[in-house]
Coordinates of C-alpha atoms in Angstrom, one line a residue:
Chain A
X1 CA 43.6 1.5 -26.3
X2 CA 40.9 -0.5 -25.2
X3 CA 37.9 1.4 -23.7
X4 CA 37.9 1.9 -19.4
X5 CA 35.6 -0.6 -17.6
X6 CA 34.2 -0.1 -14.6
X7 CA 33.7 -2.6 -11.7
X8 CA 32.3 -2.8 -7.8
X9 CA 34.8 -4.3 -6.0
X10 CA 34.1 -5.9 -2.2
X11 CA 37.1 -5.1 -0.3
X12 CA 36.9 -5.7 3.4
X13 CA 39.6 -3.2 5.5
X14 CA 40.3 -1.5 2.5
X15 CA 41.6 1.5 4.7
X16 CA 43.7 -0.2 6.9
X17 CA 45.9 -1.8 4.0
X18 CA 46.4 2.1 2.7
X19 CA 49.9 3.0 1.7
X20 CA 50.9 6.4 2.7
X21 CA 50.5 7.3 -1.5
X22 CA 47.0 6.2 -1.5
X23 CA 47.4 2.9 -3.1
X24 CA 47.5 -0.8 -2.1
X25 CA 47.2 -4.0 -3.4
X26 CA 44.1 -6.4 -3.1
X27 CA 45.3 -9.9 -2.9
X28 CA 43.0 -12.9 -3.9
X29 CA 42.8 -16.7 -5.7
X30 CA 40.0 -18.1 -7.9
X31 CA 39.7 -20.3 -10.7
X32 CA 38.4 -16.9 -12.9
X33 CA 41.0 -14.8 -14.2
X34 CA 39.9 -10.9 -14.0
X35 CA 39.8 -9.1 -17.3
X36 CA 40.3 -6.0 -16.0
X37 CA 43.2 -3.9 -16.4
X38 CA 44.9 -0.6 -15.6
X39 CA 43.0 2.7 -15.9
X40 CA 39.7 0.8 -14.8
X41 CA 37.6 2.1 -12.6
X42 CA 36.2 0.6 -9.3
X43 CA 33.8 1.6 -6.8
X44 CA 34.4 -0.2 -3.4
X45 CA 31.4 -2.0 -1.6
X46 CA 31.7 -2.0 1.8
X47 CA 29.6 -3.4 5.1
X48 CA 28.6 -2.7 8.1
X49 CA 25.6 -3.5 10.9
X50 CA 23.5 -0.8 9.3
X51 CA 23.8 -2.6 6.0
X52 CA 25.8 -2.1 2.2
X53 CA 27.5 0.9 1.4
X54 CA 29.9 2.2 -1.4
X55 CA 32.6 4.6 0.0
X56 CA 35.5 5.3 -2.6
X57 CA 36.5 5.1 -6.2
X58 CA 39.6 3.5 -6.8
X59 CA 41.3 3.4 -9.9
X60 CA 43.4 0.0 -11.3
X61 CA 46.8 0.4 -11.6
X62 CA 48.1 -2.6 -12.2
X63 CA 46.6 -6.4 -12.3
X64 CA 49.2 -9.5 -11.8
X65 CA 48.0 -12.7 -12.6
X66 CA 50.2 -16.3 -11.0
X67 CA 48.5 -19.6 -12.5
X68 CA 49.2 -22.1 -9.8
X69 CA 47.4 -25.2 -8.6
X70 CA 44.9 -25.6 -5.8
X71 CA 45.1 -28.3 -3.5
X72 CA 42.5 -30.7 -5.8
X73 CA 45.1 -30.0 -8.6
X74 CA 42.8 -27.5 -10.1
X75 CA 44.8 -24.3 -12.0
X76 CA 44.0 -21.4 -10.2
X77 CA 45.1 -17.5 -10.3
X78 CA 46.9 -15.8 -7.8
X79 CA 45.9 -11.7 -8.4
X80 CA 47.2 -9.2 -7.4
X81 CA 45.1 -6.3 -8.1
X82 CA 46.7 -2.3 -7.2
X83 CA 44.7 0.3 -6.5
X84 CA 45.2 3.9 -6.0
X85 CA 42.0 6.2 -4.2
X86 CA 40.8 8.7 -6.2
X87 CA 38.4 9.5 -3.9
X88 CA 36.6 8.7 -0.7
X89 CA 32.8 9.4 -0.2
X90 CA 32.4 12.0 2.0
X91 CA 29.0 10.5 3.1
X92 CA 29.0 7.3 2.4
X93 CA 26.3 5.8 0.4
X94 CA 24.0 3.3 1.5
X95 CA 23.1 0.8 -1.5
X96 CA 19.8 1.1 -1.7
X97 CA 19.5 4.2 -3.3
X98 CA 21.2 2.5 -6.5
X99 CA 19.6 -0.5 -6.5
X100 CA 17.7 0.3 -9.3
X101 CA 19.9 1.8 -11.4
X102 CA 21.4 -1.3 -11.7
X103 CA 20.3 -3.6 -14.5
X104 CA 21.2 -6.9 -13.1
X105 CA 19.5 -6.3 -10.1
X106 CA 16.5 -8.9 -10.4
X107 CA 16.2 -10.5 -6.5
X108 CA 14.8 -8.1 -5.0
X109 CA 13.7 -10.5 -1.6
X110 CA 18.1 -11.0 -1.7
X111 CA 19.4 -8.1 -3.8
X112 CA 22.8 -8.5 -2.0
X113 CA 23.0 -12.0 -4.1
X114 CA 24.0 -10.0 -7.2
X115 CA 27.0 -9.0 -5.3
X116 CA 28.4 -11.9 -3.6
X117 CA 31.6 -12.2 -5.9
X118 CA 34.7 -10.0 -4.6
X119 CA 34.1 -8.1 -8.4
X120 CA 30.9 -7.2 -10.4
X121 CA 31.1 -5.6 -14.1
X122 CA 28.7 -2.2 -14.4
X123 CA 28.4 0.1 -17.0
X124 CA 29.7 3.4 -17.5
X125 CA 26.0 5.1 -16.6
X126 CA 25.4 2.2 -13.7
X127 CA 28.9 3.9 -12.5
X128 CA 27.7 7.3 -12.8
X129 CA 24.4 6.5 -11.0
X130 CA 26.4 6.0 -7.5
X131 CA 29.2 8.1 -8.2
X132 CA 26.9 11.5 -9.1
X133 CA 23.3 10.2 -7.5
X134 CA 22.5 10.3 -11.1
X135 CA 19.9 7.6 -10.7
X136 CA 17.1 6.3 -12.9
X137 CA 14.4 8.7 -10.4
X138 CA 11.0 7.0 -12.3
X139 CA 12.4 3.3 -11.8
X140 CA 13.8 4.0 -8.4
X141 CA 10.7 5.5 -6.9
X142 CA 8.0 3.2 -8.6
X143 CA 10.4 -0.4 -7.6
X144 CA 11.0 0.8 -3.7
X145 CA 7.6 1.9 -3.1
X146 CA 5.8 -1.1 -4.5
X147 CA 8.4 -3.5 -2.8
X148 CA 8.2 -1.7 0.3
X149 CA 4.5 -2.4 0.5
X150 CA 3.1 -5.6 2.2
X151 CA 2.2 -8.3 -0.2
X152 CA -0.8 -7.7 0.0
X153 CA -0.9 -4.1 -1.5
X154 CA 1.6 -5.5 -4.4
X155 CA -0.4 -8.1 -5.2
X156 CA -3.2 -5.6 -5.8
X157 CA -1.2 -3.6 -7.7
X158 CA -0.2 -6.2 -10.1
X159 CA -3.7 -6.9 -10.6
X160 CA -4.8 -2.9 -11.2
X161 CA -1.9 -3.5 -13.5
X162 CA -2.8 -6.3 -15.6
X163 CA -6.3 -4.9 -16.2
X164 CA -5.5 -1.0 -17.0
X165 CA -1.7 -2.1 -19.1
X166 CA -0.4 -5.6 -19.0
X167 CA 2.1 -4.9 -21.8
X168 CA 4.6 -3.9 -18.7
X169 CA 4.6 -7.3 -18.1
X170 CA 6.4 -7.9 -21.2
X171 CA 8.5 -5.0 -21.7
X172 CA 8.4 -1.4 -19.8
X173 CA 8.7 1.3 -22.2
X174 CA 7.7 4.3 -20.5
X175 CA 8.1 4.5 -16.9
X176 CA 6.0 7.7 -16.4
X177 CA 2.5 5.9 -16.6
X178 CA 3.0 3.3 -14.4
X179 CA 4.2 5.6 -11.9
X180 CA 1.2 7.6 -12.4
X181 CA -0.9 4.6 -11.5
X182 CA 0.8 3.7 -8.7
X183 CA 0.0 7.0 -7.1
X184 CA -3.8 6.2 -8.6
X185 CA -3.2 2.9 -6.7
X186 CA -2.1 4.2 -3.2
X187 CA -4.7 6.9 -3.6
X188 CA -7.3 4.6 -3.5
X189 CA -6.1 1.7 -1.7
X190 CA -4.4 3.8 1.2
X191 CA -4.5 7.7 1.0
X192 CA -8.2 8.1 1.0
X193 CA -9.1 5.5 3.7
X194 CA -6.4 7.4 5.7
X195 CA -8.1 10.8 5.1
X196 CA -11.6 8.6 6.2
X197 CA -10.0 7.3 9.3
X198 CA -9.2 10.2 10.4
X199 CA -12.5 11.9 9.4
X200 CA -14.2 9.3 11.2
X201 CA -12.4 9.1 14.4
X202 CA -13.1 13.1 14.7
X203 CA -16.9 12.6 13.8
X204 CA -17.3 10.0 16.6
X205 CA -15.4 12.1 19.1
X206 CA -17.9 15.0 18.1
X207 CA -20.8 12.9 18.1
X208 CA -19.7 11.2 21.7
X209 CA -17.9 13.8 23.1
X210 CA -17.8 12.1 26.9
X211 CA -16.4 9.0 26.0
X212 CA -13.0 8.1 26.3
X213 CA -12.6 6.7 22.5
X214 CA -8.6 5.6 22.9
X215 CA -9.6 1.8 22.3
X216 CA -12.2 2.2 19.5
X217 CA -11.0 -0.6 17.0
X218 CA -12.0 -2.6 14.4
X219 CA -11.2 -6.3 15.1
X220 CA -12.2 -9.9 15.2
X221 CA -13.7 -11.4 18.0
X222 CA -14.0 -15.2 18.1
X223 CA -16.9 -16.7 19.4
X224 CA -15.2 -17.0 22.7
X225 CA -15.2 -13.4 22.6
X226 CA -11.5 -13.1 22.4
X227 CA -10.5 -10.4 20.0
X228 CA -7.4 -11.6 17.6
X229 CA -5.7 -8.4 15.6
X230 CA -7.5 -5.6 17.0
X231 CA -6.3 -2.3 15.0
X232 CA -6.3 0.8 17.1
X233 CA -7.6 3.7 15.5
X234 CA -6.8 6.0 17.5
X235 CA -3.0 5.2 17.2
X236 CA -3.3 5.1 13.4
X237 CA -4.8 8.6 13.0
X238 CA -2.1 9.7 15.2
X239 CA 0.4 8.0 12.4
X240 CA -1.8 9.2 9.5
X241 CA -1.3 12.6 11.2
X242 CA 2.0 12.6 11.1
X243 CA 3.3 10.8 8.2
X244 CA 0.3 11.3 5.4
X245 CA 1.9 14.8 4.5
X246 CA 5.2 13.7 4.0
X247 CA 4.5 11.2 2.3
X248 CA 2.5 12.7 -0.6
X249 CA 5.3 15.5 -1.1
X250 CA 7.8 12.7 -1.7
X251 CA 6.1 10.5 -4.1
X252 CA 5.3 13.6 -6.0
X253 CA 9.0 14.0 -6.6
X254 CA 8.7 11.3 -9.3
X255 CA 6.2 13.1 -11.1
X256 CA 8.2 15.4 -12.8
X257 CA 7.5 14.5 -16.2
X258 CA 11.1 14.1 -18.5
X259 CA 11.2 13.6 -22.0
X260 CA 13.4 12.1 -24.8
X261 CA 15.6 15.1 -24.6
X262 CA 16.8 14.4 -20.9
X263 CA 20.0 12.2 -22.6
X264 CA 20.0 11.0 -19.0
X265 CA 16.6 9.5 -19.1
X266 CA 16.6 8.4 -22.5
X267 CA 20.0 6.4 -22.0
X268 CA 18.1 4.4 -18.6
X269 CA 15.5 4.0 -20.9
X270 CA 18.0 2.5 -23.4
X271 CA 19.6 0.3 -20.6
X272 CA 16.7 -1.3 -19.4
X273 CA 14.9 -2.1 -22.6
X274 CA 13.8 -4.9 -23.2
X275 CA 12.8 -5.3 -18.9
X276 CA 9.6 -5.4 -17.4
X277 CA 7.6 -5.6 -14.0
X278 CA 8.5 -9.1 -13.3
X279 CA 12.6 -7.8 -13.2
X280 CA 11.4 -4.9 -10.8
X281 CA 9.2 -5.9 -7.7
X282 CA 9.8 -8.7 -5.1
X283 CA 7.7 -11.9 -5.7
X284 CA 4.4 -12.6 -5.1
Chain V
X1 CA 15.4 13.0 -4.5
X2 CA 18.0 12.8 -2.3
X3 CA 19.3 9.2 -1.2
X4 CA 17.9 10.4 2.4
X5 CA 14.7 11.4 0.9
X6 CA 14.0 8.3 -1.0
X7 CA 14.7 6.4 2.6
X8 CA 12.0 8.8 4.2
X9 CA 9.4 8.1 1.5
X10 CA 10.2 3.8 2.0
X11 CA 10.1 4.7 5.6
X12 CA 6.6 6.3 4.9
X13 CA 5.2 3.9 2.7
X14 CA 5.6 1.7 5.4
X15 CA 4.3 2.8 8.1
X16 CA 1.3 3.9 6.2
X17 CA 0.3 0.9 5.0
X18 CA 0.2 -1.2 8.2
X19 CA -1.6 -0.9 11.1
X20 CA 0.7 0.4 14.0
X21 CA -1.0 -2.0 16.6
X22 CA -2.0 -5.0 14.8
X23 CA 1.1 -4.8 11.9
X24 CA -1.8 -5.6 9.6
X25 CA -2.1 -4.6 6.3
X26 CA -4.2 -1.2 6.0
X27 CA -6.2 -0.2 3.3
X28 CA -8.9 -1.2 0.5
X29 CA -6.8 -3.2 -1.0
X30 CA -8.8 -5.7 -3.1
X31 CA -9.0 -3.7 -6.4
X32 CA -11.2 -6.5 -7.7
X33 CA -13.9 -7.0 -5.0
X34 CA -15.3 -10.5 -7.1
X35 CA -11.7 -11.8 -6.4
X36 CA -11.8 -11.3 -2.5
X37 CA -9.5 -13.7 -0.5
X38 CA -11.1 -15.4 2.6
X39 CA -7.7 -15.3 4.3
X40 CA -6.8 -11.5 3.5
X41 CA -9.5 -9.3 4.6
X42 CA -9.6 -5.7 3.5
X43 CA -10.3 -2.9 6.0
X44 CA -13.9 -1.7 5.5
X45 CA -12.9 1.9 6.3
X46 CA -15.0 3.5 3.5
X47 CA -18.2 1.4 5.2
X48 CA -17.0 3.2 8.7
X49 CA -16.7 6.2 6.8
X50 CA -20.4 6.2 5.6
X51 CA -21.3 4.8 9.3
X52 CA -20.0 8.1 10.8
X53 CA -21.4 10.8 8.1
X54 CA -24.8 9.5 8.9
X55 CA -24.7 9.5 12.6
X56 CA -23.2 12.7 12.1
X57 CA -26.4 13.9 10.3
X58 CA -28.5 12.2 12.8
X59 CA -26.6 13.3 16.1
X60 CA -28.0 16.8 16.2
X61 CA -31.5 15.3 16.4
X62 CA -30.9 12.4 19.2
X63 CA -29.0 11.3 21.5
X64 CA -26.2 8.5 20.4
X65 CA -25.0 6.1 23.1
X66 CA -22.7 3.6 22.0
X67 CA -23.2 0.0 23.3
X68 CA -20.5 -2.3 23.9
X69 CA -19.7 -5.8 24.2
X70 CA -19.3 -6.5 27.8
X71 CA -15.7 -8.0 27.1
X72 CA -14.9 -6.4 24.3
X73 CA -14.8 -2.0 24.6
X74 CA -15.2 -0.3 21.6
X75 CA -14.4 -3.3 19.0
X76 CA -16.5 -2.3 15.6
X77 CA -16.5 -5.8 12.8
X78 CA -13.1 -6.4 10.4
X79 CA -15.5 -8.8 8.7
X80 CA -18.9 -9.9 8.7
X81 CA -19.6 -10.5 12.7
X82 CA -22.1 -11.3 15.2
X83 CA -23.5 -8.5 16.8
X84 CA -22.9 -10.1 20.5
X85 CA -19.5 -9.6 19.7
X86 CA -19.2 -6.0 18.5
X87 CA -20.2 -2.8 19.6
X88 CA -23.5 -0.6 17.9
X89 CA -25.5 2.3 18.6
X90 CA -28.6 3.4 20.6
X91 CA -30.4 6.5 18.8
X92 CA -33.3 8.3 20.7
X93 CA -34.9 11.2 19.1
X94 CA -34.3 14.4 21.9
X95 CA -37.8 16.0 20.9
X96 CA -39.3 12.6 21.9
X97 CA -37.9 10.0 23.6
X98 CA -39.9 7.1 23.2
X99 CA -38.7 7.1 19.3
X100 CA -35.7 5.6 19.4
X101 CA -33.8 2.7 17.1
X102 CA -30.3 0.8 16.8
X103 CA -27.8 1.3 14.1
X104 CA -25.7 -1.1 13.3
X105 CA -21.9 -1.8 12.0
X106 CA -21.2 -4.9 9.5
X107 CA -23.4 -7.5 11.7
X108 CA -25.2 -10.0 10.5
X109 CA -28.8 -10.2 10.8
X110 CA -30.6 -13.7 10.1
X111 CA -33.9 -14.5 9.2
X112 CA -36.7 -16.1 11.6
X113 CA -37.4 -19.0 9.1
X114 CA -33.9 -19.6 8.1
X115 CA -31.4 -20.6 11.0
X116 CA -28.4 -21.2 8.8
X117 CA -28.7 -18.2 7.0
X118 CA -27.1 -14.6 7.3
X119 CA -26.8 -11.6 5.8
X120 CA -24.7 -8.4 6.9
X121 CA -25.6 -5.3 5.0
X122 CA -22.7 -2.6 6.0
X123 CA -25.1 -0.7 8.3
X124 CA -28.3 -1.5 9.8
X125 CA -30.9 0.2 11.3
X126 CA -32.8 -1.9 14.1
X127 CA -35.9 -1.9 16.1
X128 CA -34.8 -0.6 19.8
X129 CA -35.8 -3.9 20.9
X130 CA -33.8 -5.5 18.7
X131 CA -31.6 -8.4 20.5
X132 CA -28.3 -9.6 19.9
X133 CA -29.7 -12.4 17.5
X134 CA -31.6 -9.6 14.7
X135 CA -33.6 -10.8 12.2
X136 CA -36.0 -9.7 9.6
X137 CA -38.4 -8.8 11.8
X138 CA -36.1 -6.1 13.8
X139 CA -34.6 -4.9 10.8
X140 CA -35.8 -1.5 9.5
X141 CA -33.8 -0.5 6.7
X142 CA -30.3 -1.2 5.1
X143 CA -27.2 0.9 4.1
X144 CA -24.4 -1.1 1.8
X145 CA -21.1 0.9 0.7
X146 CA -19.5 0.4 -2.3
X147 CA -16.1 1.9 -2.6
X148 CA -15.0 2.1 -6.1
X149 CA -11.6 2.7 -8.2
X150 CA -11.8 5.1 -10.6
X151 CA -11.3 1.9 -13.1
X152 CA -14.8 0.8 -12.0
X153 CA -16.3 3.8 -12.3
X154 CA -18.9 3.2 -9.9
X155 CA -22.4 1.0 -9.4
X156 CA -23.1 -1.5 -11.9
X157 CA -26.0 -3.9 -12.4
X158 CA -24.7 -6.9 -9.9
X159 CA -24.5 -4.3 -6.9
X160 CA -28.0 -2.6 -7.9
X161 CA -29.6 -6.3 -8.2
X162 CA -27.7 -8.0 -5.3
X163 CA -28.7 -5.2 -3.0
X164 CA -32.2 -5.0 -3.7
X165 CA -32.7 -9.3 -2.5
X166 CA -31.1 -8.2 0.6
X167 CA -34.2 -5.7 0.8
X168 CA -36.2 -8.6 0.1
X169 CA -35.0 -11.1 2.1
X170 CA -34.5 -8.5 5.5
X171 CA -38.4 -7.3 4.6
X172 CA -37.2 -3.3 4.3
X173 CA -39.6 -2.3 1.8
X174 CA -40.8 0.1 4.2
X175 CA -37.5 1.5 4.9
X176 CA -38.5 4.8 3.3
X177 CA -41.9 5.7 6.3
X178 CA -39.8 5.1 9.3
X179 CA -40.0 7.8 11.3
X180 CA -36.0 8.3 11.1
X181 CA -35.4 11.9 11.5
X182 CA -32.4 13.3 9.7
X183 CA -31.2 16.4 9.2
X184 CA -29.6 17.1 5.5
X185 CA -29.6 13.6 4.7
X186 CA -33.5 13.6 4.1
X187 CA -32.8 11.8 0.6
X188 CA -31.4 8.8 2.5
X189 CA -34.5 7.2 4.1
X190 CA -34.8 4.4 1.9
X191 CA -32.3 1.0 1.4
X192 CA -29.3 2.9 0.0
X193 CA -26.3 1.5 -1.8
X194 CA -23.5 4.4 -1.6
X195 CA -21.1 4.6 -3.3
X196 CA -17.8 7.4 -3.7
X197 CA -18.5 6.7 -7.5
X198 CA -20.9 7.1 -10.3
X199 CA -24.8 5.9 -9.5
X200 CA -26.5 4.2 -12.4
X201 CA -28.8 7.0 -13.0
X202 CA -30.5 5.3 -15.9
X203 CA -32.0 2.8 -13.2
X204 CA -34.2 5.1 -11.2
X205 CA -37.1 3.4 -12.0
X206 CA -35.8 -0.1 -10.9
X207 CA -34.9 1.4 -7.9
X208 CA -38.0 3.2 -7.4
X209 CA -39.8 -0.5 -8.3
X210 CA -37.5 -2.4 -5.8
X211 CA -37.2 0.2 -2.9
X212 CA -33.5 1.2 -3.5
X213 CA -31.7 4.1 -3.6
X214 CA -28.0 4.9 -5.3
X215 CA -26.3 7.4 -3.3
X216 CA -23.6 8.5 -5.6
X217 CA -20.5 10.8 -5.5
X218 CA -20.4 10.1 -1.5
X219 CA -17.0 10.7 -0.8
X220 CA -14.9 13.0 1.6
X221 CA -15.0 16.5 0.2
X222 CA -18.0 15.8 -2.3
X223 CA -21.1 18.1 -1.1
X224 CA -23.2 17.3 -4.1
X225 CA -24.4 13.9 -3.9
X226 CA -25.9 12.1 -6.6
X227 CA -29.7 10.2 -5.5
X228 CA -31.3 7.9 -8.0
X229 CA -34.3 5.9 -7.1

């Protein structure tokens, strides 16, 4: 018997075409004929306003294929693809999370482009990763927060990169270290001027204690004297306040250090050999 | 991490490294300061930082009245500015208040000779008469920060020697006999480049020779500061 593949499947309404013995049949014509088959697995993409989702595995029962012609005259394949649930998400599970435990995943300005087709092929461990949250923690954690930063930052990191270990331009082998110098990075570039700010803001409020200090900004004042992006520091210490913590504690949750003989680790590592930076973060 | 954990620390990362009212990018984030953009320009927040230990460790000693623009409350320099523009400070010593001086923040100051020229050392000390339009003649003595990755370690040669023909050029040689009166920060009366990383301690003597000082390990949490020259 041929090994099980595994697939993500977009299936709008999925739940409303439910038979009452949890299967139904996903209808659909293309020029491609699907190579899956029964006993596949499929996890079901689904979307809403709040964005992506997966919420079941289904499992293929049966796959029909009807050649017939297209109005150009082209042959094209009726399918008729049956499913049976084998289990709906009890929270579902916004796709984000996964991204990067996927190794096709490259776009990361579009990410949703490397699932426009109603079927995409995964792997058994790419399967795994959003079935059990078994996800590839270093790569997750180092890709989202440098793509969640403004270009700027990235941009800075790249070059911090390039001068302390431009190999991972050609080929990441060891996610750990360039984690650990992304938290060098943010230390630097936005940690410790946070921990200033809000130094400073205290100082001057203890050195003029009368004066109402709610407006003390840095800015840029034209020689009209209108002032164009004037950054509030009193607002930001309230934010530094409140979010600096946080912050730390979660990024340290990448730190954990795992070796060879995490088989989980080692086959991520395996998958996404050969990748480097340029397959991770957004463009500059 | 959870899914909704990873979502918090995005969340975070976000928020963190804009500026809530502006929705500018917040930080030091030119790791190479030689490759500075003129568009992008990075927050001078460890400058600030420097601005407010030292008023700190004058404030005890004199009264500090911040002056502002008239249309323009409390607005301190994202870049190099004029100083009508931007707010400063008033110093007068509370034992005796006929000594008194301005400080400064990222303005530039010119020189009486040169009308196209300007040069904005980080902080600047200024004769209480000082106008709106400073030059050599009102300036007393000069502060520059340096903040430094742990990749750069700390001062090198370029800061050391660019630093010392701004002394030149302002005319601060003297920076060292003004009557500025601080408090545990005695070793800062002199043209100091700071810096939250290594000084060049080999170079006391240049400094010494060129009336500099390095001001090293100056960084939040750091008592022991490191003074060459």
């Amino acid at each position: 018997m041929d090994s099980v593949r595994y697939w993500i499947f977009k299936i709008p309404d999925w739940q409303q075409s439910l038979g009452e013995n949890r299967e139904f049949t996903f209808s659909f014509t293309q020029k491609r004929r699907f190579s899956g088959s029964r006993y596949d697995f499929s996890i079901v993409l689904d979307s809403d306003a709040s964005g992506f989702y997966f919420s079941a595995i289904f499992v293929i029962e049966d796959v029909k294929l009807l050649p017939t012609t297209d109005n150009e005259g082209n042959i094209v394949y009726n399918h008729d693809v049956n499913f049976r649930v084998l289990e709906r998400f009890q929270k579902l599970k916004p796709i984000d999370y996964y991204l990067y435990s996927i190794k096709r995943v490259r776009n990361w300005e579009r990410p949703m482009n490397h699932f426009k087709l109603k079927y995409t092929e995964i792997n058994q461990l790419e399967f795994e990763a959003i079935t059990e949250d078994k996800v590839f923690l270093e790569r997750t954690i180092l890709g989202g927060v440098v793509n969640q930063l403004p270009s700027e930052h990235r941009e800075s990191f790249m070059q911090l990169l390039m001068i302390e270990m431009p190999s991972v331009f050609f080929e990441i082998k060891d996610y750990k270290p360039v984690y650990d110098l992304l938290k060098r990075y943010l230390e630097y570039a936005i940690v410790n001027p946070s921990k200033m700010l809000v130094y400073s803001y205290s100082a001057m409020k203890g050195i003029l204690p009368n004066q109402n200090l709610d407006d003390l900004s840095f800015g840029e004042v034209d020689d009209n004297f209108q002032v164009s992006s004037k950054s509030n520091i009193r607002g930001q210490v309230k934010l530094i306040n409140n979010h600096l913590s946080g912050f730390l504690e979660l990024l340290e949750m990448g730190g954990n250090a795992r070796t060879q003989e995490d088989k989980l680790f080692k086959d991520f590592n395996n998958l996404f050999n050969g990748t480097n930076m340029a397959h991770l973060i957004k463009k500059i | 991490m959870t899914p909704a954990e990873f979502k918090n620390l995005l969340n975070k990362t976000e928020l963190l490294s804009k500026w809530e009212s502006s929705g500018k990018c917040f930080g030091h984030f030119q790791v190479l300061e030689k490759l500075g953009s003129k568009t992008k320009v990075r927050d001078r927040i460890y400058e600030f930082y420097c601005l407010l230990r030292i008023l700190e460790d004058l404030a005890p000693n004199y009264n500090v009245e911040m002056v502002n623009n008239p249309k323009n409350d409390q607005v301190f320099p994202q870049a190099p500015g004029k100083k009508e523009n931007y707010s400063y400070f008033k110093l007068r010593l509370k034992s005796k208040l006929d000594s008194e001086f301005q400080i400064c923040f990222g303005t530039k100051i010119g020189r009486s000779d040169l009308p196209d020229d300007f040069f904005t050392p980080d902080i600047s000390f200024q004769t209480a008469s000082a106008t709106n339009h400073p030059n050599e003649l009102d300036a007393l003595l000069i502060f520059d920060a340096k903040y430094k990755s742990n990749s750069q370690g700390g001062l090198d040669n370029q800061d050391l020697r660019a630093f010392m023909q701004w002394v030149r050029i302002l005319e601060v040689e003297n920076a060292s006999i003004q009557p500025i009166v601080f408090a545990d920060f005695k070793d800062l009366l002199s043209n100091c480049l700071i810096t939250n990383g290594k000084a060049l301690v080999d170079k006391d003597a240049f400094c010494k020779k060129y009336f500099i000082r390095q001001i090293g390990n100056f960084d939040l949490d750091v008592t022991a500061r490191v003074v060459v020259g």
